[in-house]
Amino acid sequence: MAKGTLRAVGPDEVPPSPPKKLTILEAIDAGDRLAELEATHRRIGRAVQDEETPARDLASLTRRQMEISKEIEALRRQVKEERDDAAKLDDEAFDATAV
């Protein structure tokens, strides 16, 4: 089914679960750079939000959070561009003599 196409939902259908958010260590083990950045971003966000975080740490944490935001945005843009480029490629005719 094409993306963006609407259809009736069957009575027994349930919506798909959102993808599981990996922990920092899970993302590292999986080799998923984007998930690693997102998990680190969430972890730093919790520290910034926490009122117990020492004031002396807030500036560096906030700066790093903003840097990670930019890295995530750049990586997402790169992944999207690579997908778009791959979708535009036409298959070439098979040449058995090349094998």
PDB file of C-alpha atoms in Angstrom:
ATOM      1  CA  MET A   1       0.000   0.000   0.000  1.00  0.00           C
ATOM      2  CA  ALA A   2       1.310   3.442  -0.874  1.00  0.00           C
ATOM      3  CA  LYS A   3       2.390   5.697   1.937  1.00  0.00           C
ATOM      4  CA  GLY A   4      -0.272   8.268   2.778  1.00  0.00           C
ATOM      5  CA  THR A   5      -3.162   6.182   1.402  1.00  0.00           C
ATOM      6  CA  LEU A   6      -6.174   5.979   3.682  1.00  0.00           C
ATOM      7  CA  ARG A   7      -8.156   2.782   4.146  1.00  0.00           C
ATOM      8  CA  ALA A   8     -10.748   1.321   6.441  1.00  0.00           C
ATOM      9  CA  VAL A   9      -9.369  -0.427   9.502  1.00  0.00           C
ATOM     10  CA  GLY A  10     -10.509  -3.939  10.247  1.00  0.00           C
ATOM     11  CA  PRO A  11     -12.287  -4.597  13.572  1.00  0.00           C
ATOM     12  CA  ASP A  12      -9.403  -6.751  14.849  1.00  0.00           C
ATOM     13  CA  GLU A  13      -6.595  -4.434  13.736  1.00  0.00           C
ATOM     14  CA  VAL A  14      -4.528  -2.566  16.277  1.00  0.00           C
ATOM     15  CA  PRO A  15      -2.209   0.298  15.460  1.00  0.00           C
ATOM     16  CA  PRO A  16       1.468  -0.592  15.314  1.00  0.00           C
ATOM     17  CA  SER A  17       3.469   0.158  18.416  1.00  0.00           C
ATOM     18  CA  PRO A  18       5.848   3.080  18.151  1.00  0.00           C
ATOM     19  CA  PRO A  19       9.462   1.981  17.819  1.00  0.00           C
ATOM     20  CA  LYS A  20      11.148   1.299  21.151  1.00  0.00           C
ATOM     21  CA  LYS A  21      13.467   4.062  22.282  1.00  0.00           C
ATOM     22  CA  LEU A  22      16.852   2.539  22.932  1.00  0.00           C
ATOM     23  CA  THR A  23      18.989   3.355  25.937  1.00  0.00           C
ATOM     24  CA  ILE A  24      22.385   4.879  25.278  1.00  0.00           C
ATOM     25  CA  LEU A  25      24.126   1.524  25.805  1.00  0.00           C
ATOM     26  CA  GLU A  26      21.609  -0.366  23.639  1.00  0.00           C
ATOM     27  CA  ALA A  27      22.117   2.156  20.838  1.00  0.00           C
ATOM     28  CA  ILE A  28      25.906   1.878  21.106  1.00  0.00           C
ATOM     29  CA  ASP A  29      25.719  -1.930  21.047  1.00  0.00           C
ATOM     30  CA  ALA A  30      23.389  -1.788  18.027  1.00  0.00           C
ATOM     31  CA  GLY A  31      25.697   0.636  16.221  1.00  0.00           C
ATOM     32  CA  ASP A  32      22.795   3.051  15.747  1.00  0.00           C
ATOM     33  CA  ARG A  33      24.321   6.537  15.830  1.00  0.00           C
ATOM     34  CA  LEU A  34      20.982   8.346  15.560  1.00  0.00           C
ATOM     35  CA  ALA A  35      19.463   6.350  18.425  1.00  0.00           C
ATOM     36  CA  GLU A  36      22.602   6.990  20.478  1.00  0.00           C
ATOM     37  CA  LEU A  37      22.324  10.744  19.926  1.00  0.00           C
ATOM     38  CA  GLU A  38      18.604  10.713  20.718  1.00  0.00           C
ATOM     39  CA  ALA A  39      19.150   8.747  23.943  1.00  0.00           C
ATOM     40  CA  THR A  40      21.971  11.071  25.001  1.00  0.00           C
ATOM     41  CA  HIS A  41      19.761  14.049  24.165  1.00  0.00           C
ATOM     42  CA  ARG A  42      16.971  12.688  26.377  1.00  0.00           C
ATOM     43  CA  ARG A  43      19.434  11.975  29.218  1.00  0.00           C
ATOM     44  CA  ILE A  44      20.876  15.493  29.122  1.00  0.00           C
ATOM     45  CA  GLY A  45      17.364  16.933  28.851  1.00  0.00           C
ATOM     46  CA  ARG A  46      16.391  15.145  32.068  1.00  0.00           C
ATOM     47  CA  ALA A  47      19.469  16.574  33.817  1.00  0.00           C
ATOM     48  CA  VAL A  48      18.683  20.101  32.594  1.00  0.00           C
ATOM     49  CA  GLN A  49      15.063  19.747  33.710  1.00  0.00           C
ATOM     50  CA  ASP A  50      16.037  18.399  37.135  1.00  0.00           C
ATOM     51  CA  GLU A  51      15.995  21.176  39.698  1.00  0.00           C
ATOM     52  CA  GLU A  52      18.647  19.311  41.701  1.00  0.00           C
ATOM     53  CA  THR A  53      21.201  19.735  38.897  1.00  0.00           C
ATOM     54  CA  PRO A  54      23.865  22.166  40.129  1.00  0.00           C
ATOM     55  CA  ALA A  55      23.684  25.595  38.493  1.00  0.00           C
ATOM     56  CA  ARG A  56      27.385  25.372  37.573  1.00  0.00           C
ATOM     57  CA  ASP A  57      26.559  22.383  35.309  1.00  0.00           C
ATOM     58  CA  LEU A  58      23.554  23.893  33.507  1.00  0.00           C
ATOM     59  CA  ALA A  59      25.491  26.005  31.003  1.00  0.00           C
ATOM     60  CA  SER A  60      27.639  23.124  29.739  1.00  0.00           C
ATOM     61  CA  LEU A  61      24.709  20.687  29.722  1.00  0.00           C
ATOM     62  CA  THR A  62      22.508  23.136  27.826  1.00  0.00           C
ATOM     63  CA  ARG A  63      25.283  23.867  25.321  1.00  0.00           C
ATOM     64  CA  ARG A  64      25.834  20.161  24.722  1.00  0.00           C
ATOM     65  CA  GLN A  65      22.099  19.575  24.373  1.00  0.00           C
ATOM     66  CA  MET A  66      21.923  22.214  21.641  1.00  0.00           C
ATOM     67  CA  GLU A  67      24.937  20.668  19.856  1.00  0.00           C
ATOM     68  CA  ILE A  68      23.316  17.245  19.944  1.00  0.00           C
ATOM     69  CA  SER A  69      20.079  18.729  18.574  1.00  0.00           C
ATOM     70  CA  LYS A  70      22.018  20.015  15.576  1.00  0.00           C
ATOM     71  CA  GLU A  71      23.773  16.667  15.108  1.00  0.00           C
ATOM     72  CA  ILE A  72      20.426  14.832  15.211  1.00  0.00           C
ATOM     73  CA  GLU A  73      18.912  17.230  12.690  1.00  0.00           C
ATOM     74  CA  ALA A  74      21.899  16.872  10.345  1.00  0.00           C
ATOM     75  CA  LEU A  75      21.892  13.073  10.600  1.00  0.00           C
ATOM     76  CA  ARG A  76      18.130  12.860   9.968  1.00  0.00           C
ATOM     77  CA  ARG A  77      18.519  15.142   6.947  1.00  0.00           C
ATOM     78  CA  GLN A  78      21.371  12.957   5.636  1.00  0.00           C
ATOM     79  CA  VAL A  79      19.343   9.755   6.061  1.00  0.00           C
ATOM     80  CA  LYS A  80      16.347  11.337   4.292  1.00  0.00           C
ATOM     81  CA  GLU A  81      18.508  12.548   1.401  1.00  0.00           C
ATOM     82  CA  GLU A  82      20.089   9.111   1.027  1.00  0.00           C
ATOM     83  CA  ARG A  83      16.636   7.479   0.952  1.00  0.00           C
ATOM     84  CA  ASP A  84      15.394  10.027  -1.586  1.00  0.00           C
ATOM     85  CA  ASP A  85      18.464   9.492  -3.776  1.00  0.00           C
ATOM     86  CA  ALA A  86      18.116   5.707  -3.588  1.00  0.00           C
ATOM     87  CA  ALA A  87      14.432   5.937  -4.554  1.00  0.00           C
ATOM     88  CA  LYS A  88      15.341   7.909  -7.691  1.00  0.00           C
ATOM     89  CA  LEU A  89      17.763   5.306  -9.032  1.00  0.00           C
ATOM     90  CA  ASP A  90      16.562   3.304 -11.991  1.00  0.00           C
ATOM     91  CA  ASP A  91      17.449  -0.341 -12.337  1.00  0.00           C
ATOM     92  CA  GLU A  92      19.828  -1.050 -15.164  1.00  0.00           C
ATOM     93  CA  ALA A  93      19.260  -3.820 -17.637  1.00  0.00           C
ATOM     94  CA  PHE A  94      20.852  -7.099 -16.540  1.00  0.00           C
ATOM     95  CA  ASP A  95      23.972  -7.994 -18.504  1.00  0.00           C
ATOM     96  CA  ALA A  96      24.814 -11.681 -18.041  1.00  0.00           C
ATOM     97  CA  THR A  97      28.164 -11.247 -19.788  1.00  0.00           C
ATOM     98  CA  ALA A  98      29.321  -8.939 -16.995  1.00  0.00           C
ATOM     99  CA  VAL A  99      29.178 -11.756 -14.479  1.00  0.00           C
TER     100      VAL A  99
END
